[in-house]
Amino acid sequence: MILPGSTIGIFGSGQLGRMFAIEARKMGYRVHTFSPDTDTPTGQVADIETTADYNDLDEVRKFVQKVDVVTFEFENVPAETIRVAEEFVEVHPKGDVLHTTQNRLREKNFLKKHGFPHARFRHIQTLEDLNQAVEELGLPCVLKTAGFGYDGKGQTKITSPEQTKQAYTNLAGQEGILEAFVDFAKEVSVVCARNKKGEFVHYGVIENSHHNHILDISFAPAKVSDKVRREAIEITHQIADVFGYVGTLCVEFFLTKKDELLVNEIAPRPHNSGHLTFDACITSQFEQQLRAVCDLPLGSTEFYKPAAMANLLGDIWQFGEPSWSKALETPNVKLHIYGKSEARRGRKMGHITALADSTEEAVELVTTARRKLTENASAILVR
Ligand code: AMP
């Protein structure tokens, strides 16, 4: 058991690490972050920030000797880095879980092997593979790079046979995966936590909407049937058990128009759709990660009220500083800003959460607050 006063090492330094570090510090732990960047969202609230390449194994060795346990907020850490870390200290989740989930092809093969529902897919190495796969899966379909991809990066939707060549070129020599396009009714996720004893907790089903492939709004509880709710939680529980998972995990699903669930992705860490748990639940997804990796009992996932979250992307800075005070005029809106210095388009800069008596009301509150952030700028444009 790793007790308060100990030091948690975390690979990655973004907003997920920041919120993890805030929770860890609340409980009296020290936090040491490792990433190639400086003055990062996590580094700003951690006790120590190491800036080094993930492949710099000497730095990795120094880092892991100063911490009591290692976890991640970013899964694309090289396998060798994790192997070296594991020589010195416990690492959660395990290297093989990261190996599976950091590559879409390995992840889909894992789902297939264990009988978890997923969209049909094919492995793509050559243009011939792609042409054949397009014939087999039919149009439309989505070509994705197998490795390192998130928020729709490295994805091309193919709607006509003429587009295959360009889509293949977009892979730029990387290994690919072609997926049948899922004409889903909605997207949902289940965020859960599991500890070494196999205790499992979850936050029910969260409903998500995306804009330009990036998560835009999440709310909980999702508007799904009891059957879908039970199945989504059961699949998530089984995935966590098969991995022997320790930490917070998120399973993202497509819900088809026939009310069938298909697993889209597994995130071996706290997830953007679970950010609302920070304000809306007795124990946030970040605190669960801490409790799980420290081998402590997991906390209650009870929601105080229905909740919604709206992401704030760099786009809202394009006409100047957003009107924070206007957005905060609604008293039960909570603002989270990640401390990133540069507001690039599409970059996640923060989020807004609201609790209300219904999910509709919570969604209305977060979208209204977000709109108010740029209302002055829009007024200038209209004039
Ligand atoms: P991903 O990075 O794979 O999670 O994709 C980001 C978003 O793109 C998803 O949340 C969906 O909105 C959309 N998307 C990805 N794959 C598919 C698919 N096979 N069919 C339909 N939409 C997809």
Coordinates of C-alpha atoms and ligand atoms in Angstrom, one line a residue:
M1 CA 0.0 0.0 0.0
I2 CA 1.4 3.4 -0.9
L3 CA 0.3 5.9 1.7
P4 CA -0.1 9.7 1.8
G5 CA 3.3 11.3 1.9
S6 CA 4.6 9.0 -0.8
T7 CA 5.6 10.2 -4.3
I8 CA 3.6 9.3 -7.4
G9 CA 5.5 9.4 -10.7
I10 CA 3.5 10.1 -13.8
F11 CA 4.5 9.8 -17.4
G12 CA 2.8 12.6 -19.4
S13 CA 2.2 16.1 -18.5
G14 CA -1.2 17.3 -19.9
Q15 CA -4.5 18.1 -18.4
L16 CA -5.2 14.5 -17.2
G17 CA -2.0 14.5 -15.2
R18 CA -2.9 18.0 -13.9
M19 CA -6.2 16.9 -12.5
F20 CA -4.6 13.7 -11.2
A21 CA -1.9 15.8 -9.4
I22 CA -4.5 18.1 -7.9
E23 CA -6.4 15.1 -6.4
A24 CA -3.1 13.5 -5.3
R25 CA -2.0 16.6 -3.5
K26 CA -5.3 17.0 -1.8
M27 CA -4.7 13.6 -0.3
G28 CA -1.1 14.5 0.8
Y29 CA 0.9 12.7 -1.9
R30 CA 3.8 14.2 -3.8
V31 CA 3.7 14.2 -7.6
H32 CA 6.6 14.0 -10.0
T33 CA 5.9 14.3 -13.7
F34 CA 8.0 13.2 -16.7
S35 CA 7.6 14.4 -20.2
P36 CA 9.5 16.1 -23.0
D37 CA 7.9 19.5 -22.2
T38 CA 8.4 22.3 -19.6
D39 CA 5.9 24.4 -17.7
T40 CA 3.2 21.9 -18.5
P41 CA -0.3 21.6 -17.2
T42 CA 0.8 18.8 -14.9
G43 CA 4.2 20.3 -14.1
Q44 CA 2.6 23.5 -12.9
V45 CA 0.8 21.7 -10.0
A46 CA 3.3 18.8 -9.5
D47 CA 6.2 18.9 -6.9
I48 CA 8.8 18.1 -9.5
E49 CA 8.7 18.3 -13.3
T50 CA 11.3 16.3 -15.2
T51 CA 11.8 17.4 -18.8
A52 CA 13.3 14.6 -20.9
D53 CA 12.6 12.5 -23.9
Y54 CA 10.7 9.2 -23.1
N55 CA 13.5 7.4 -24.9
D56 CA 16.2 8.9 -22.6
L57 CA 16.5 5.8 -20.4
D58 CA 19.1 7.3 -18.1
E59 CA 16.6 10.1 -17.2
V60 CA 13.9 7.4 -16.9
R61 CA 16.0 5.5 -14.4
K62 CA 16.7 8.6 -12.3
F63 CA 13.0 9.4 -12.3
V64 CA 11.7 6.0 -11.3
Q65 CA 14.3 5.8 -8.4
K66 CA 12.8 8.9 -6.8
V67 CA 9.1 7.8 -6.9
D68 CA 7.1 5.1 -5.1
V69 CA 4.8 4.0 -7.9
V70 CA 4.4 5.0 -11.6
T71 CA 1.3 5.7 -13.6
F72 CA 0.4 7.4 -16.9
E73 CA -1.8 10.2 -18.2
F74 CA -0.5 9.5 -21.8
E75 CA -0.5 6.0 -23.2
N76 CA 2.0 6.5 -26.0
V77 CA 5.0 6.0 -23.9
P78 CA 7.6 3.6 -25.6
A79 CA 7.5 0.0 -24.4
E80 CA 11.2 0.1 -23.5
T81 CA 10.7 3.1 -21.2
I82 CA 8.0 1.2 -19.3
R83 CA 10.1 -2.0 -19.2
V84 CA 13.0 0.0 -17.6
A85 CA 10.6 1.7 -15.1
E86 CA 9.2 -1.7 -14.1
E87 CA 12.7 -2.8 -13.1
F88 CA 12.7 -0.3 -10.3
V89 CA 9.1 0.3 -9.2
E90 CA 5.5 -0.8 -9.7
V91 CA 3.9 0.6 -12.8
H92 CA 0.1 0.7 -13.3
P93 CA -1.5 0.0 -15.7
K94 CA 0.9 -2.7 -16.8
G95 CA 3.1 -2.4 -19.9
D96 CA 1.2 -5.0 -21.8
V97 CA -2.1 -3.1 -21.4
L98 CA -0.4 0.0 -22.8
H99 CA 1.1 -2.1 -25.7
T100 CA -2.4 -3.3 -26.6
T101 CA -4.2 0.0 -26.3
Q102 CA -1.6 2.3 -28.0
N103 CA -2.2 0.6 -31.3
R104 CA -5.6 0.5 -32.9
L105 CA -4.9 -2.8 -34.7
R106 CA -3.7 -4.6 -31.6
E107 CA -6.7 -3.1 -29.7
K108 CA -9.2 -4.4 -32.3
N109 CA -7.5 -7.8 -32.3
F110 CA -7.8 -7.9 -28.6
L111 CA -11.5 -7.2 -28.8
K112 CA -11.9 -9.8 -31.5
K113 CA -10.0 -12.5 -29.5
H114 CA -12.0 -12.0 -26.4
G115 CA -15.4 -11.7 -28.2
F116 CA -16.1 -8.0 -27.4
P117 CA -18.3 -6.4 -30.0
H118 CA -16.6 -4.0 -32.4
A119 CA -16.8 -2.6 -36.0
R120 CA -15.5 -4.9 -38.7
F121 CA -11.9 -4.0 -39.6
R122 CA -8.9 -5.0 -41.8
H123 CA -5.2 -4.6 -41.5
I124 CA -3.7 -2.4 -44.2
Q125 CA -0.1 -2.5 -45.3
T126 CA -0.4 -1.9 -49.1
L127 CA -2.7 -0.2 -51.5
E128 CA -3.8 -3.6 -52.7
D129 CA -4.8 -4.5 -49.1
L130 CA -6.8 -1.3 -49.0
N131 CA -8.6 -1.9 -52.3
Q132 CA -9.5 -5.4 -51.3
A133 CA -10.6 -4.3 -47.8
V134 CA -12.8 -1.6 -49.2
E135 CA -14.5 -4.2 -51.3
E136 CA -15.0 -6.5 -48.4
L137 CA -16.2 -3.9 -45.8
G138 CA -18.1 -1.7 -48.3
L139 CA -18.4 2.1 -48.4
P140 CA -18.3 4.3 -46.5
C141 CA -15.4 3.2 -44.3
V142 CA -12.6 4.9 -42.3
L143 CA -8.9 4.4 -42.8
K144 CA -6.9 5.1 -39.6
T145 CA -3.2 4.9 -38.8
A146 CA -2.7 1.9 -36.5
G147 CA -0.3 3.7 -34.2
F148 CA -0.5 7.0 -32.3
G149 CA -3.8 8.5 -33.1
Y150 CA -6.4 10.5 -31.1
D151 CA -9.1 13.0 -31.7
G152 CA -9.5 11.9 -35.3
K153 CA -5.9 12.5 -36.1
G154 CA -4.6 10.2 -38.8
Q155 CA -8.1 9.3 -40.0
T156 CA -9.6 9.5 -43.5
K157 CA -13.2 8.7 -44.3
I158 CA -13.6 6.9 -47.7
T159 CA -16.9 7.4 -49.4
S160 CA -16.1 6.5 -53.0
P161 CA -13.6 4.1 -54.6
E162 CA -11.7 7.0 -56.2
Q163 CA -10.7 8.2 -52.7
T164 CA -8.7 5.1 -51.7
K165 CA -5.4 6.2 -53.3
Q166 CA -5.4 9.5 -51.5
A167 CA -6.5 7.9 -48.3
Y168 CA -3.6 5.4 -48.7
T169 CA -1.2 8.3 -49.3
N170 CA -2.4 10.0 -46.1
L171 CA -1.0 7.0 -44.2
A172 CA 2.5 8.1 -45.2
G173 CA 3.9 4.6 -45.1
Q174 CA 2.5 3.8 -41.7
E175 CA 0.6 0.7 -40.9
G176 CA -3.2 1.2 -41.2
I177 CA -6.5 -0.2 -40.1
L178 CA -9.7 0.1 -42.2
E179 CA -12.9 0.2 -40.2
A180 CA -16.4 -0.1 -41.5
F181 CA -18.2 3.2 -40.9
V182 CA -20.7 2.9 -38.1
D183 CA -23.8 4.9 -38.7
F184 CA -24.3 5.2 -35.0
A185 CA -27.3 6.7 -33.1
K186 CA -25.0 8.0 -30.4
E187 CA -21.6 7.6 -28.7
V188 CA -21.3 6.6 -25.1
S189 CA -18.6 5.7 -22.7
V190 CA -18.1 3.9 -19.4
V191 CA -15.4 5.2 -17.1
C192 CA -14.4 2.7 -14.4
A193 CA -11.7 1.9 -11.9
R194 CA -10.3 -1.4 -10.8
N195 CA -7.8 -2.1 -8.0
K196 CA -5.4 -5.0 -7.4
K197 CA -8.0 -6.9 -5.4
G198 CA -10.2 -6.8 -8.4
E199 CA -12.7 -4.4 -6.9
F200 CA -14.5 -2.6 -9.6
V201 CA -16.5 0.7 -9.7
H202 CA -18.0 2.6 -12.5
Y203 CA -19.8 5.9 -13.2
G204 CA -22.6 4.4 -15.2
V205 CA -23.0 5.4 -18.9
I206 CA -21.9 8.8 -20.1
E207 CA -23.2 10.2 -23.4
N208 CA -20.8 12.1 -25.7
S209 CA -21.1 14.2 -28.8
H210 CA -18.1 15.1 -31.0
H211 CA -17.4 18.0 -33.2
N212 CA -14.7 17.5 -35.9
H213 CA -13.8 14.2 -34.3
I214 CA -13.1 16.0 -31.0
L215 CA -15.2 15.4 -27.9
D216 CA -17.5 18.4 -27.5
I217 CA -20.1 17.7 -24.9
S218 CA -20.6 14.9 -22.4
F219 CA -23.4 14.4 -20.0
A220 CA -24.4 11.8 -17.4
P221 CA -26.5 9.7 -17.0
A222 CA -26.7 8.9 -20.7
K223 CA -30.2 8.5 -22.3
V224 CA -30.0 4.8 -23.0
S225 CA -32.2 1.8 -22.2
D226 CA -31.5 -0.2 -19.1
K227 CA -30.4 -3.1 -21.3
V228 CA -27.8 -0.9 -23.0
R229 CA -26.6 0.4 -19.7
R230 CA -26.2 -3.0 -18.2
E231 CA -24.4 -4.3 -21.3
A232 CA -22.0 -1.3 -21.5
I233 CA -21.0 -1.7 -17.9
E234 CA -20.7 -5.5 -18.2
I235 CA -18.4 -5.2 -21.3
T236 CA -16.3 -2.6 -19.5
H237 CA -16.0 -4.8 -16.4
Q238 CA -15.0 -7.8 -18.5
I239 CA -12.3 -5.7 -20.3
A240 CA -10.9 -4.5 -17.1
D241 CA -10.8 -8.0 -15.7
V242 CA -9.2 -9.5 -18.8
F243 CA -6.4 -6.9 -18.5
G244 CA -6.1 -7.5 -14.8
Y245 CA -6.3 -3.7 -14.9
V246 CA -5.2 -1.4 -12.0
G247 CA -6.2 2.2 -12.4
T248 CA -8.9 4.2 -14.2
L249 CA -10.0 3.0 -17.6
C250 CA -12.5 4.2 -20.1
V251 CA -14.3 2.2 -22.8
E252 CA -15.8 4.3 -25.7
F253 CA -18.7 2.8 -27.6
F254 CA -20.8 3.4 -30.6
L255 CA -24.5 2.7 -30.0
T256 CA -26.1 1.7 -33.3
K257 CA -29.6 2.5 -34.4
K258 CA -30.5 -1.1 -33.5
D259 CA -29.4 -0.4 -29.9
E260 CA -26.3 -2.5 -30.3
L261 CA -23.0 -1.6 -28.6
L262 CA -19.7 -1.7 -30.5
V263 CA -16.5 -0.9 -28.6
N264 CA -14.7 2.0 -30.5
E265 CA -11.7 2.6 -28.2
I266 CA -10.2 1.7 -24.8
A267 CA -8.3 4.5 -23.0
P268 CA -6.0 3.1 -20.2
R269 CA -6.3 6.2 -18.1
P270 CA -8.8 8.9 -17.0
H271 CA -10.8 10.1 -20.0
N272 CA -12.2 13.4 -21.2
S273 CA -15.7 12.1 -20.9
G274 CA -15.1 11.5 -17.2
H275 CA -14.0 15.1 -16.5
L276 CA -17.4 15.8 -15.2
T277 CA -16.8 13.4 -12.3
F278 CA -14.4 16.0 -10.9
D279 CA -17.3 18.2 -9.8
A280 CA -20.2 15.8 -10.0
C281 CA -19.2 12.8 -8.0
I282 CA -18.1 11.9 -4.5
T283 CA -14.8 10.5 -5.9
S284 CA -13.5 11.7 -9.3
Q285 CA -12.0 9.5 -11.9
F286 CA -8.6 11.0 -11.0
E287 CA -8.9 10.2 -7.3
Q288 CA -9.9 6.6 -8.3
Q289 CA -6.7 6.3 -10.4
L290 CA -4.7 7.4 -7.4
R291 CA -6.5 5.0 -5.0
A292 CA -6.1 2.1 -7.4
V293 CA -2.4 2.6 -8.1
C294 CA -1.8 3.1 -4.4
D295 CA -3.7 -0.1 -3.6
L296 CA -6.3 1.7 -1.5
P297 CA -10.0 1.0 -1.4
L298 CA -11.9 2.7 -4.3
G299 CA -14.2 5.6 -3.5
S300 CA -17.9 6.1 -4.1
T301 CA -18.9 7.0 -7.7
E302 CA -22.2 8.5 -6.6
F303 CA -23.3 11.6 -8.6
Y304 CA -24.5 14.6 -6.6
K305 CA -26.8 15.5 -9.5
P306 CA -27.0 15.0 -13.3
A307 CA -24.1 16.7 -14.9
A308 CA -22.7 18.0 -18.2
M309 CA -19.3 19.1 -19.5
A310 CA -18.4 21.2 -22.5
N311 CA -14.8 21.3 -23.7
L312 CA -13.1 24.6 -24.4
L313 CA -10.8 24.5 -27.4
G314 CA -8.2 26.9 -28.4
D315 CA -10.6 28.3 -31.1
I316 CA -12.4 30.4 -28.5
W317 CA -9.3 32.5 -28.0
Q318 CA -9.1 33.5 -31.7
F319 CA -10.8 36.9 -31.0
G320 CA -8.9 37.6 -27.8
E321 CA -9.3 36.7 -24.1
P322 CA -12.7 34.9 -23.6
S323 CA -15.2 36.7 -21.2
W324 CA -14.6 34.5 -18.2
S325 CA -16.7 36.6 -15.9
K326 CA -19.7 36.4 -18.2
A327 CA -19.6 32.6 -18.3
L328 CA -19.3 32.5 -14.5
E329 CA -22.5 34.6 -14.1
T330 CA -24.3 31.3 -13.8
P331 CA -23.4 30.3 -10.2
N332 CA -23.3 26.5 -10.6
V333 CA -21.0 26.5 -13.6
K334 CA -17.5 25.4 -12.8
L335 CA -14.5 26.5 -14.9
H336 CA -11.4 24.4 -15.4
I337 CA -8.5 25.8 -17.3
Y338 CA -5.4 23.7 -18.0
G339 CA -2.6 26.3 -18.0
K340 CA -1.5 25.8 -21.6
S341 CA 0.4 28.8 -22.9
E342 CA -0.6 28.6 -26.5
A343 CA -4.3 28.4 -27.6
R344 CA -4.1 26.6 -30.9
R345 CA -7.2 25.7 -32.9
G346 CA -8.6 22.3 -31.8
R347 CA -6.4 22.2 -28.7
K348 CA -8.1 21.3 -25.5
M349 CA -7.5 24.3 -23.2
G350 CA -10.1 23.7 -20.5
H351 CA -13.7 22.7 -19.8
I352 CA -16.9 23.8 -18.1
T353 CA -19.0 21.6 -15.9
A354 CA -22.5 22.1 -14.6
L355 CA -24.8 20.2 -12.3
A356 CA -28.6 20.5 -12.5
D357 CA -31.8 18.7 -11.8
S358 CA -31.8 17.1 -15.3
T359 CA -29.2 16.4 -17.9
E360 CA -31.0 18.6 -20.4
E361 CA -30.7 21.5 -18.0
A362 CA -27.0 20.7 -17.3
V363 CA -26.2 20.6 -21.0
E364 CA -28.1 23.9 -21.5
L365 CA -26.0 25.5 -18.7
V366 CA -22.7 24.5 -20.1
T367 CA -23.5 25.4 -23.7
T368 CA -24.9 28.8 -22.6
A369 CA -21.8 29.5 -20.4
R370 CA -19.5 28.5 -23.3
R371 CA -21.4 30.7 -25.7
K372 CA -21.0 33.7 -23.3
L373 CA -17.3 33.3 -23.5
T374 CA -17.2 34.6 -27.0
E375 CA -20.4 36.6 -27.2
N376 CA -18.6 40.0 -27.2
A377 CA -16.2 38.8 -29.9
S378 CA -19.2 37.7 -32.1
A379 CA -20.9 41.0 -31.5
I380 CA -17.8 42.8 -32.9
L381 CA -17.8 40.5 -35.9
V382 CA -21.6 41.2 -36.6
R383 CA -21.0 44.9 -36.5
Ligands
AMP1 P1 -11.3 7.8 -32.7 O1 -10.1 8.6 -32.6 O2 -11.1 6.5 -33.4 O3 -12.0 7.6 -31.4 O4 -12.3 8.6 -33.6 C1 -12.8 9.9 -33.2 C2 -14.3 10.0 -33.6 O5 -14.4 9.8 -35.1 C3 -15.2 9.0 -33.0 O6 -15.6 9.4 -31.7 C4 -16.4 9.0 -34.0 O7 -17.2 10.1 -33.8 C5 -15.6 9.1 -35.3 N1 -15.3 7.7 -35.8 C6 -14.2 7.0 -35.7 N2 -14.3 5.8 -36.2 C7 -15.5 5.7 -36.8 C8 -16.2 4.6 -37.5 N3 -15.7 3.4 -37.7 N4 -17.5 4.9 -37.9 C9 -18.1 6.1 -37.6 N5 -17.5 7.1 -36.9 C10 -16.2 6.9 -36.5

